Amino acid sequence: MNITNDIRYVGVNDHQIDLFESQYVVENGMAYNSYVIMDKKIAVLDSVDAHFTHEWLDNIQNATGRKAPDYLIVQHMEPDHSANIGNFMKLYPNAKVVSSAKAFAMMKQFYGTDFADRQIIIKEGDTLSLGKHELSFVAAPMVHWPEVMMTYDACDKVFFSADAFGKFGALDVEEDWACEARRYYFGIVGKYGTQVQNLLKKAAKLDIQTICPLHGPVLSENLEYYLKLYNTWSSYGIETEGIMIAYTSVYGNTKKAVELLAEKLRAKGCPKVVVNDLARCDMAEAVEDAFRYGKIILATTTYNADIFPFMKEFIGHLLERNFQNRKIGIIENGSWAPMAAKVIKKMLEGCKNTTFANTTVSIKSALNEDSSAQLEALAEEFCKDYLAQKDETANKNDMTALFKIGYGLYVVTSNDGEKDNGLIVNTVSQVTDNPNRVAVCINKANYSHHIIKQTGIMNVNCLSTEAPFRVFQNFGFQSGRTADKFADIEVLRSDNGLAFLPRYINAFMSLKVEQYVDFDTHGMFICTVTEARVISDVETMTYNYYQSHVKPKPETEGKKGFVCKICGYIYEGDVLPDDFICPLCKHGAADFEPIG
């Protein structure tokens, strides 16, 4: 298979394997990918599993026309990618091995030699010229081993990504990429979200047109789709709106409660309810679902004053992979001393940005009137936002939405007649309660100010503490005049026709401008409330919470100048002009502080 004119695929398909890494079911086998770059110098990237020596070497000879390769680039030392290094080196005695220092150390551990007289040790930023193909190396420690070094070919704009962007399944089987890539990611790479985020930042600086992973298909179309999913997965974000239920049941009564709950959730508007019986399902699939959806409900029996073993194993898998940013509901069952809820909360209490439902369903042997009422309350709590988002079930005159206003952070949405727009503001306040009036202050430099002056309407979305930094990047660090801020967002609309956010808000209000006050650099819109919905009971995102828990610390090491306290933008220079405006968040010089 030719990937470009000069890059050829020489990997193999494995249909002999039943369990990848002795734990993941792979009904459709596995692919062990390897590549050849043909130039004045010939480079082979990575080896394959030990069971496919001759097939791989045949593929190389066919791809090269039996010309001898000059280099074997070893990006990753797991045996499914490195087992044939020795066989390659015997066949091509003049070839050199190109790898990181840590990889050579592992090479000696695995195979008894590190080919000391034929080594080329590489590190981050090093290059290797094959002729017109100039390769540069990108360090990717703990994605998902410490020695990993990825490769970028500037000539054909190909990124060789080691195990990143890989998936289960052989290449001669047609199947959905996301399903098996998601299971692969959370099973194998999931713990290392921070390291994957670091890799994505490096990759964003490269002009990538093709991604060549060590498992799964070569990716050359719609790369934004794959990059977006990896960004969501590695930031522990919510990929799909819905609720996942994981349960264990000994005699069937907990199962009956789960089935009834699933019916209630669907009836109350939950777009997707996924149920996993942990004693019978593929555990890796259940783990995948827990990271895919934003809300999970755990239902299990008390067992030896603890929880049922399959549930304990499942939670262990979540903890091992840094489970976070989720809302959790609990159903416990115990005939004489229910303990499951207490045990589960203790196990998960250290997870970041994780909240527990106000309602815990406690069953004594089987559902009765009290536990059935708890089940209804749990369904109501978990579907409150879905009910509020839909016109037919929303309370559109819930003025308790005004209670969500504080010194918080908000997304103000508007529409210029062609596309939806939004910006981050922190100056929203209620000014009267009869009638209900709200004041919103917006910098005149923002495109939203211009739109709202023309249209006279806006929506104020009250951000909750669940909002990740990417929300602020999207709505605060780019202009709606040039960017479509809703390009990747499922748009929901209020009665005034404007968008409101489907996620990360606890309330929104539709406002009609009644009066405008000019404050030179800013304009204040005095508005009446035409619609108000409460979406959830999650706390409002305050300015202090954003500073302490959401905004990443700016990378100021080795730099001299001033850093914006709002967004982290760095102005390099000895003197910050008094009239300087941050190009990202539009705050002035007063919100900058000296570096160091």
XYZ file of C-alpha atoms in Angstrom:
596
model
C 0.000 0.000 0.000
C 1.374 3.400 -1.005
C 0.651 6.193 1.445
C 2.439 8.810 -0.672
C 4.710 8.454 -3.674
C 7.639 7.706 -1.357
C 6.028 6.250 1.768
C 4.821 2.651 1.743
C 2.994 0.480 4.240
C 4.804 -2.750 5.197
C 2.836 -3.792 8.274
C 0.940 -7.026 8.943
C -2.487 -8.178 10.124
C -2.787 -10.584 13.050
C -5.897 -12.790 13.125
C -4.300 -15.360 15.428
C -4.571 -13.168 18.509
C -7.598 -13.379 20.810
C -6.532 -11.072 23.663
C -4.392 -8.024 23.009
C -1.952 -7.470 25.884
C -3.575 -10.600 27.369
C -6.651 -8.647 28.432
C -8.473 -6.871 25.578
C -10.810 -8.940 23.404
C -10.001 -8.331 19.727
C -12.541 -10.210 17.641
C -11.277 -8.550 14.475
C -7.581 -9.094 15.211
C -4.834 -6.477 15.297
C -2.663 -4.584 12.848
C 1.034 -4.060 13.549
C 1.994 -1.152 11.345
C 5.393 -0.489 9.826
C 6.390 1.983 7.136
C 9.166 2.540 4.585
C 10.301 5.954 3.321
C 12.055 5.713 -0.063
C 14.631 8.415 -0.795
C 18.388 8.664 -1.370
C 18.491 6.982 2.004
C 15.826 4.410 2.917
C 14.254 4.360 6.367
C 12.006 1.722 7.881
C 9.833 2.851 10.790
C 9.244 0.205 13.461
C 9.119 -3.563 13.446
C 6.233 -5.978 14.061
C 5.247 -8.832 16.378
C 7.546 -11.872 16.603
C 5.005 -14.157 14.894
C 5.256 -12.259 11.591
C 8.999 -12.057 10.925
C 9.085 -13.380 7.393
C 5.911 -11.646 6.255
C 7.298 -8.312 7.454
C 10.739 -8.814 5.892
C 9.054 -9.864 2.621
C 6.970 -6.680 2.720
C 10.096 -4.561 3.167
C 11.884 -6.274 0.278
C 8.852 -5.852 -1.985
C 8.513 -2.179 -1.063
C 12.196 -1.353 -1.542
C 12.774 -3.423 -4.651
C 15.256 -5.394 -2.539
C 17.363 -2.299 -1.931
C 18.958 -2.345 1.500
C 17.455 0.106 4.011
C 19.860 2.519 5.671
C 17.928 3.089 8.901
C 15.490 1.352 11.217
C 13.712 4.010 13.254
C 12.387 2.519 16.495
C 9.724 4.819 17.913
C 8.333 2.503 20.562
C 9.779 -0.539 22.329
C 6.698 -2.642 23.107
C 7.415 -6.108 21.669
C 4.542 -5.954 19.181
C 6.556 -3.172 17.498
C 10.143 -4.136 18.298
C 10.376 -7.943 18.287
C 12.055 -8.149 14.884
C 14.769 -5.530 15.358
C 17.425 -8.244 15.611
C 16.220 -10.044 12.493
C 16.258 -6.784 10.554
C 19.795 -5.959 11.697
C 21.054 -9.411 10.661
C 19.486 -9.094 7.212
C 20.814 -5.544 6.720
C 24.266 -5.432 8.362
C 24.997 -1.885 7.203
C 21.802 -0.383 8.590
C 21.755 1.808 11.697
C 19.164 1.903 14.451
C 17.670 5.314 15.209
C 15.994 5.671 18.592
C 15.918 7.470 21.935
C 18.400 6.707 24.706
C 15.632 5.174 26.820
C 14.602 2.952 23.930
C 18.151 1.624 23.540
C 18.206 0.797 27.258
C 14.957 -1.157 26.859
C 16.318 -2.819 23.722
C 19.130 -4.336 25.755
C 16.675 -5.425 28.446
C 14.372 -7.150 25.968
C 16.841 -8.564 23.467
C 20.276 -8.596 25.134
C 21.835 -6.008 22.819
C 21.477 -2.323 22.043
C 23.578 -2.454 18.852
C 26.085 -0.069 20.407
C 28.241 0.158 17.264
C 25.237 0.913 15.025
C 23.298 3.407 17.116
C 21.993 6.870 16.298
C 20.556 8.332 19.503
C 17.895 10.996 18.949
C 16.078 13.432 21.184
C 13.353 16.059 20.874
C 13.968 18.380 17.921
C 16.710 16.293 16.265
C 16.499 15.740 12.513
C 17.497 13.045 10.060
C 17.850 13.775 6.344
C 17.022 11.031 3.870
C 17.371 13.328 0.862
C 14.303 15.394 0.120
C 12.605 13.864 3.154
C 13.702 15.712 6.279
C 12.569 13.858 9.389
C 12.229 15.590 12.748
C 11.608 13.836 16.030
C 8.957 14.628 18.623
C 9.351 13.303 22.167
C 6.134 11.816 23.535
C 7.046 10.406 26.958
C 4.292 8.317 28.573
C 2.170 8.190 25.433
C 2.114 5.608 26.655
C 5.693 4.445 27.476
C 8.556 6.724 28.580
C 10.845 6.072 25.586
C 8.412 7.029 22.824
C 9.734 9.245 20.048
C 7.423 10.171 17.179
C 8.511 11.224 13.692
C 7.395 14.028 11.366
C 8.188 14.048 7.651
C 8.115 17.662 6.490
C 8.261 16.687 2.808
C 5.010 14.718 2.659
C 3.574 16.265 5.856
C 3.171 12.850 7.461
C 3.153 12.347 11.224
C 4.224 8.890 12.439
C 2.430 8.841 15.787
C 3.554 5.573 17.453
C 0.621 4.187 19.493
C -1.310 7.478 19.471
C -4.374 7.491 17.189
C -4.294 3.693 17.114
C -7.179 1.261 17.421
C -7.983 -2.392 17.844
C -8.703 -4.422 14.706
C -6.837 -5.675 11.648
C -6.785 -3.495 8.539
C -8.552 -6.044 6.339
C -11.754 -5.732 8.410
C -14.190 -2.849 7.970
C -15.392 -1.352 11.260
C -16.136 1.999 12.862
C -12.919 3.797 13.812
C -14.168 5.668 16.869
C -15.638 2.667 18.693
C -12.457 0.598 18.741
C -10.141 3.607 18.944
C -12.016 4.797 22.031
C -11.777 1.391 23.711
C -8.088 1.242 22.785
C -7.401 4.759 24.075
C -9.084 4.427 27.465
C -7.791 0.916 27.987
C -4.178 1.581 27.100
C -3.438 5.320 26.988
C -6.229 6.708 29.184
C -4.194 7.302 32.319
C -1.875 9.696 30.510
C -4.257 12.484 29.539
C -1.838 15.248 30.518
C 0.925 13.740 28.393
C -1.435 13.372 25.413
C -2.462 17.009 25.811
C 1.219 17.973 25.681
C 1.623 15.933 22.500
C -1.407 17.589 20.884
C 0.122 21.016 21.567
C 3.298 19.925 19.779
C 1.327 18.420 16.902
C -0.664 21.655 16.494
C 2.557 23.400 15.435
C 3.109 20.928 12.581
C 1.470 20.957 9.157
C 0.042 17.435 9.293
C -1.876 15.983 6.348
C -1.542 12.279 7.199
C -1.248 10.391 10.499
C 0.447 6.981 10.454
C -0.106 5.145 13.770
C 1.345 1.788 14.828
C -2.120 0.214 15.078
C -5.172 0.819 12.956
C -5.675 2.618 9.644
C -3.650 5.451 8.185
C -5.633 8.668 8.714
C -5.596 11.147 5.852
C -9.073 12.663 5.662
C -10.987 14.800 8.152
C -8.047 14.917 10.585
C -9.877 17.501 12.683
C -12.340 14.773 13.661
C -9.608 12.525 15.078
C -7.737 15.384 16.719
C -10.930 16.672 18.321
C -11.748 13.247 19.756
C -8.238 12.870 21.129
C -8.478 16.307 22.700
C -11.798 15.383 24.333
C -10.551 12.024 25.548
C -7.237 13.315 26.911
C -8.874 16.250 28.703
C -11.438 13.847 30.230
C -14.200 15.770 28.507
C -17.685 14.593 27.593
C -17.840 13.085 24.138
C -21.508 12.081 23.967
C -24.489 13.441 25.871
C -26.170 10.704 27.876
C -26.092 8.540 30.990
C -24.205 5.297 31.525
C -25.419 2.772 34.125
C -23.053 0.079 35.390
C -24.506 -2.556 37.697
C -24.082 -5.899 39.384
C -27.023 -7.962 40.596
C -27.010 -11.244 42.538
C -30.677 -12.268 42.568
C -32.093 -9.852 40.001
C -33.605 -7.155 42.222
C -30.864 -4.593 41.550
C -31.189 -5.385 37.853
C -34.947 -4.691 38.019
C -34.235 -1.313 39.634
C -31.708 -0.483 36.918
C -34.122 -1.441 34.130
C -36.844 0.715 35.687
C -34.434 3.616 36.089
C -33.339 3.338 32.446
C -36.991 3.590 31.384
C -37.477 6.688 33.536
C -34.336 8.359 32.186
C -35.430 7.815 28.584
C -38.932 9.082 29.375
C -37.458 12.254 30.852
C -35.529 13.110 27.718
C -32.095 11.539 28.212
C -30.774 11.238 24.633
C -28.787 8.051 25.307
C -28.950 5.499 28.128
C -26.272 2.799 28.110
C -26.549 -0.127 30.541
C -23.635 -2.440 31.382
C -23.971 -5.654 33.409
C -20.429 -5.772 34.826
C -20.583 -9.534 35.403
C -21.229 -10.240 31.717
C -20.094 -7.334 29.560
C -16.636 -6.635 28.175
C -15.083 -4.677 31.052
C -13.093 -2.559 28.590
C -16.356 -1.546 26.895
C -17.814 -0.487 30.242
C -14.713 1.575 31.038
C -14.944 3.192 27.612
C -18.587 4.163 28.244
C -17.776 5.653 31.649
C -15.352 8.052 29.992
C -17.608 8.715 27.012
C -20.665 10.022 28.882
C -20.863 12.834 31.407
C -23.073 11.102 33.951
C -22.790 7.604 35.339
C -24.914 5.647 37.787
C -23.378 2.782 39.751
C -25.746 0.131 41.083
C -24.490 -2.737 43.197
C -25.079 -4.939 46.200
C -23.321 -4.852 49.515
C -21.003 -7.850 49.615
C -19.010 -8.883 52.698
C -19.448 -5.344 54.091
C -17.914 -4.066 50.836
C -19.160 -4.009 47.245
C -19.622 -6.782 44.708
C -16.264 -7.836 43.171
C -17.090 -6.853 39.569
C -18.092 -3.350 40.683
C -14.918 -3.054 42.726
C -12.863 -4.116 39.716
C -14.694 -1.617 37.497
C -14.100 1.307 39.849
C -10.471 0.248 40.107
C -10.164 0.540 36.325
C -11.655 4.051 36.468
C -9.299 5.180 39.213
C -6.300 3.743 37.386
C -7.184 5.959 34.410
C -7.655 9.233 36.350
C -11.454 9.255 36.232
C -12.753 12.831 36.602
C -15.201 15.525 35.467
C -18.314 13.378 35.964
C -21.562 13.343 37.931
C -22.178 10.063 39.757
C -25.375 8.549 41.066
C -25.517 5.480 43.309
C -28.019 2.680 43.844
C -27.150 0.322 46.693
C -28.810 -2.894 47.745
C -28.410 -4.702 51.060
C -30.760 -6.970 52.939
C -29.602 -6.000 56.439
C -26.761 -3.438 56.348
C -26.386 -1.589 53.025
C -22.793 -0.332 52.709
C -22.291 0.041 48.967
C -22.940 3.789 48.709
C -20.492 4.556 51.506
C -17.804 2.336 49.962
C -18.256 3.777 46.456
C -18.112 7.387 47.654
C -14.969 6.625 49.623
C -13.329 5.049 46.576
C -14.211 7.955 44.256
C -13.918 10.914 46.610
C -10.477 11.869 45.305
C -11.532 12.141 41.652
C -11.175 15.671 40.268
C -14.312 17.699 39.495
C -16.572 14.782 40.354
C -19.920 15.386 42.040
C -22.352 12.923 43.608
C -26.099 13.102 43.119
C -28.118 14.540 45.966
C -30.240 11.380 45.902
C -28.914 7.938 46.807
C -31.235 5.013 46.158
C -31.054 2.527 49.020
C -32.827 -0.778 48.428
C -33.513 -3.306 51.177
C -33.613 -6.589 49.225
C -36.173 -5.395 46.651
C -37.781 -2.127 45.556
C -40.512 -0.817 47.829
C -42.453 2.438 47.989
C -39.597 4.413 49.574
C -36.805 3.181 47.298
C -39.061 3.570 44.243
C -39.582 7.220 45.213
C -35.798 7.596 45.526
C -35.423 6.084 42.061
C -37.843 8.666 40.665
C -35.954 11.478 42.422
C -32.633 10.237 41.029
C -34.060 10.152 37.504
C -35.448 13.660 37.951
C -32.117 14.978 39.198
C -30.099 13.386 36.396
C -32.495 14.612 33.701
C -33.122 18.121 35.007
C -30.946 19.652 32.311
C -32.519 17.565 29.531
C -36.003 18.603 30.647
C -34.920 22.260 30.806
C -33.306 22.166 27.372
C -36.424 20.972 25.552
C -39.145 23.473 24.743
C -41.970 21.080 25.520
C -40.760 20.248 29.054
C -38.899 23.404 30.088
C -40.083 25.838 32.723
C -39.384 29.012 30.768
C -40.372 31.379 33.545
C -38.130 30.023 36.316
C -36.880 33.270 37.797
C -34.699 31.358 40.258
C -32.306 31.431 37.293
C -31.482 34.935 38.524
C -30.049 33.368 41.681
C -27.272 31.921 39.511
C -25.931 35.426 38.936
C -22.920 36.278 41.101
C -19.424 37.534 40.404
C -19.234 34.718 37.961
C -18.264 34.041 34.379
C -20.814 33.901 31.612
C -21.119 33.250 27.903
C -23.234 35.922 26.224
C -24.678 34.592 22.964
C -26.006 36.597 20.042
C -26.515 36.254 16.292
C -25.381 38.594 13.515
C -27.948 37.335 11.025
C -25.612 34.761 9.502
C -24.079 32.867 12.399
C -24.274 32.450 16.146
C -21.719 34.215 18.290
C -20.673 34.201 21.929
C -18.185 35.827 24.274
C -17.019 35.490 27.864
C -18.056 38.255 30.270
C -17.771 38.653 34.028
C -20.009 41.699 34.472
C -23.620 40.563 34.761
C -25.856 41.754 37.588
C -29.519 41.959 38.502
C -30.533 45.608 38.965
C -34.277 45.353 39.744
C -36.713 42.582 40.613
C -40.038 44.210 39.665
C -39.777 43.921 36.772
C -36.716 41.699 36.583
C -33.926 43.673 34.967
C -30.350 42.602 34.328
C -27.331 44.729 33.402
C -24.622 43.319 31.122
C -21.422 45.276 30.493
C -19.432 44.485 27.312
C -16.189 45.872 25.923
C -16.832 47.865 22.745
C -13.878 46.140 21.083
C -15.831 42.886 21.069
C -17.875 41.955 18.019
C -20.741 40.899 20.310
C -21.145 44.502 21.474
C -21.692 45.532 17.864
C -24.222 42.744 17.251
C -26.258 43.362 20.415
C -26.403 47.111 19.726
C -28.000 46.239 16.396
C -30.317 43.397 17.421
C -31.261 44.363 20.974
C -31.318 40.767 22.229
C -28.901 38.333 23.879
C -28.746 35.208 26.012
C -26.674 35.075 29.198
C -25.404 31.540 29.887
C -24.303 31.029 33.500
C -21.217 28.845 33.382
C -20.951 26.099 35.982
C -17.835 24.791 37.686
C -17.885 21.898 35.200
C -16.789 24.197 32.360
C -13.300 23.252 31.079
C -10.694 25.723 29.865
C -11.518 25.035 26.206
C -14.877 26.807 26.703
C -12.983 29.961 27.631
C -10.578 29.487 24.738
C -13.444 29.105 22.274
C -15.621 31.981 23.441
C -12.977 34.293 24.883
C -9.782 34.045 22.857
C -11.029 34.601 19.304
C -13.311 37.033 17.528
C -16.739 36.008 16.349
C -16.263 38.258 13.340
C -13.744 35.824 11.881
C -14.394 32.565 13.803
C -17.482 30.366 13.955
C -17.563 29.691 17.675
C -20.458 27.242 17.365
C -18.917 25.189 14.545
C -18.473 22.119 16.747
C -21.370 22.695 19.158
C -24.854 21.223 18.944
C -26.977 24.370 18.909
C -30.011 24.610 21.184
C -32.264 27.660 20.878
C -34.430 29.682 23.210
C -37.687 31.366 22.215
C -35.849 34.466 20.982
C -34.069 32.339 18.382
C -30.622 32.664 19.950
C -28.348 29.802 20.930
C -27.796 28.609 24.452
C -25.058 26.199 25.477
C -26.005 22.502 25.652
C -23.385 21.817 28.297
C -21.394 23.436 31.121
C -24.107 25.895 32.221
C -26.477 25.820 35.190
C -28.956 28.391 33.857
C -29.567 30.843 31.051
C -31.649 33.987 30.610
C -32.926 35.562 27.413
C -32.642 39.335 27.590
C -34.210 42.201 25.661
C -32.303 45.491 25.704
C -34.335 48.368 27.113
C -31.602 50.940 27.718
C -27.964 51.485 26.786
C -25.376 53.349 28.856
C -22.100 54.442 27.225
C -18.997 54.040 29.412
C -16.363 55.060 26.817
C -14.512 51.713 26.418
C -17.544 49.656 27.443
C -21.282 49.685 26.972
C -23.866 48.644 29.548
C -27.057 47.017 28.336
C -30.023 47.273 30.731
C -32.371 44.429 29.854
C -35.648 42.783 30.763
C -35.804 39.011 31.141
C -37.977 37.347 28.497
C -37.090 33.737 29.340
C -35.215 32.045 32.171
C -34.358 28.375 32.599
C -32.480 26.556 35.347
C -30.454 23.757 33.772
C -28.709 22.186 36.786
C -27.814 22.657 40.432
C -24.049 22.674 39.832
C -22.311 25.696 41.373
C -21.743 28.805 39.256
C -18.248 29.327 37.902
C -16.848 32.244 39.876
C -13.914 34.328 38.790
C -11.839 32.971 41.691
C -12.723 29.359 40.846
C -11.644 29.931 37.251
C -8.325 31.395 38.359
C -7.626 28.626 40.875
C -8.964 25.503 39.173
C -9.543 26.024 35.449
C -7.044 28.412 33.912
C -3.710 26.647 33.230
C -0.610 28.335 34.517
C 1.135 30.271 31.715
C 4.470 28.945 30.484
C 6.654 31.862 31.552
C 9.924 30.016 32.165
C 12.790 31.704 30.343
C 10.624 34.634 29.240
C 10.800 38.283 30.231
C 7.849 40.629 30.156
C 4.264 40.663 31.396
C 1.531 38.018 31.635
C -2.215 38.563 31.434
C -3.881 37.467 34.671
C -7.077 36.671 32.768
C -6.007 34.396 29.928
C -2.242 33.876 30.354
C -1.168 35.791 27.222
C 2.515 36.779 27.480
C 3.740 40.201 26.341
C 7.503 40.058 25.906
C 9.236 43.375 26.467
C 10.684 45.604 29.152
C 7.766 48.045 29.246
C 4.062 47.310 28.836
C 2.290 50.257 27.134
C -0.429 51.828 29.290
C -2.946 51.480 26.466
C -2.073 47.872 25.666
C -5.071 45.592 25.086
C -4.668 41.818 25.378
C -5.212 40.383 21.886
C -6.871 37.268 23.343
C -9.232 38.353 26.112
C -9.321 42.124 25.366
C -8.425 43.123 28.932
C -6.224 46.148 29.432
C -2.769 46.712 30.909
C -4.190 46.797 34.450
C -4.792 43.053 34.235
C -1.158 42.261 33.405
C 1.556 41.490 35.919
C 5.342 41.288 35.519
C 6.785 37.829 34.895
C 8.802 36.690 37.874
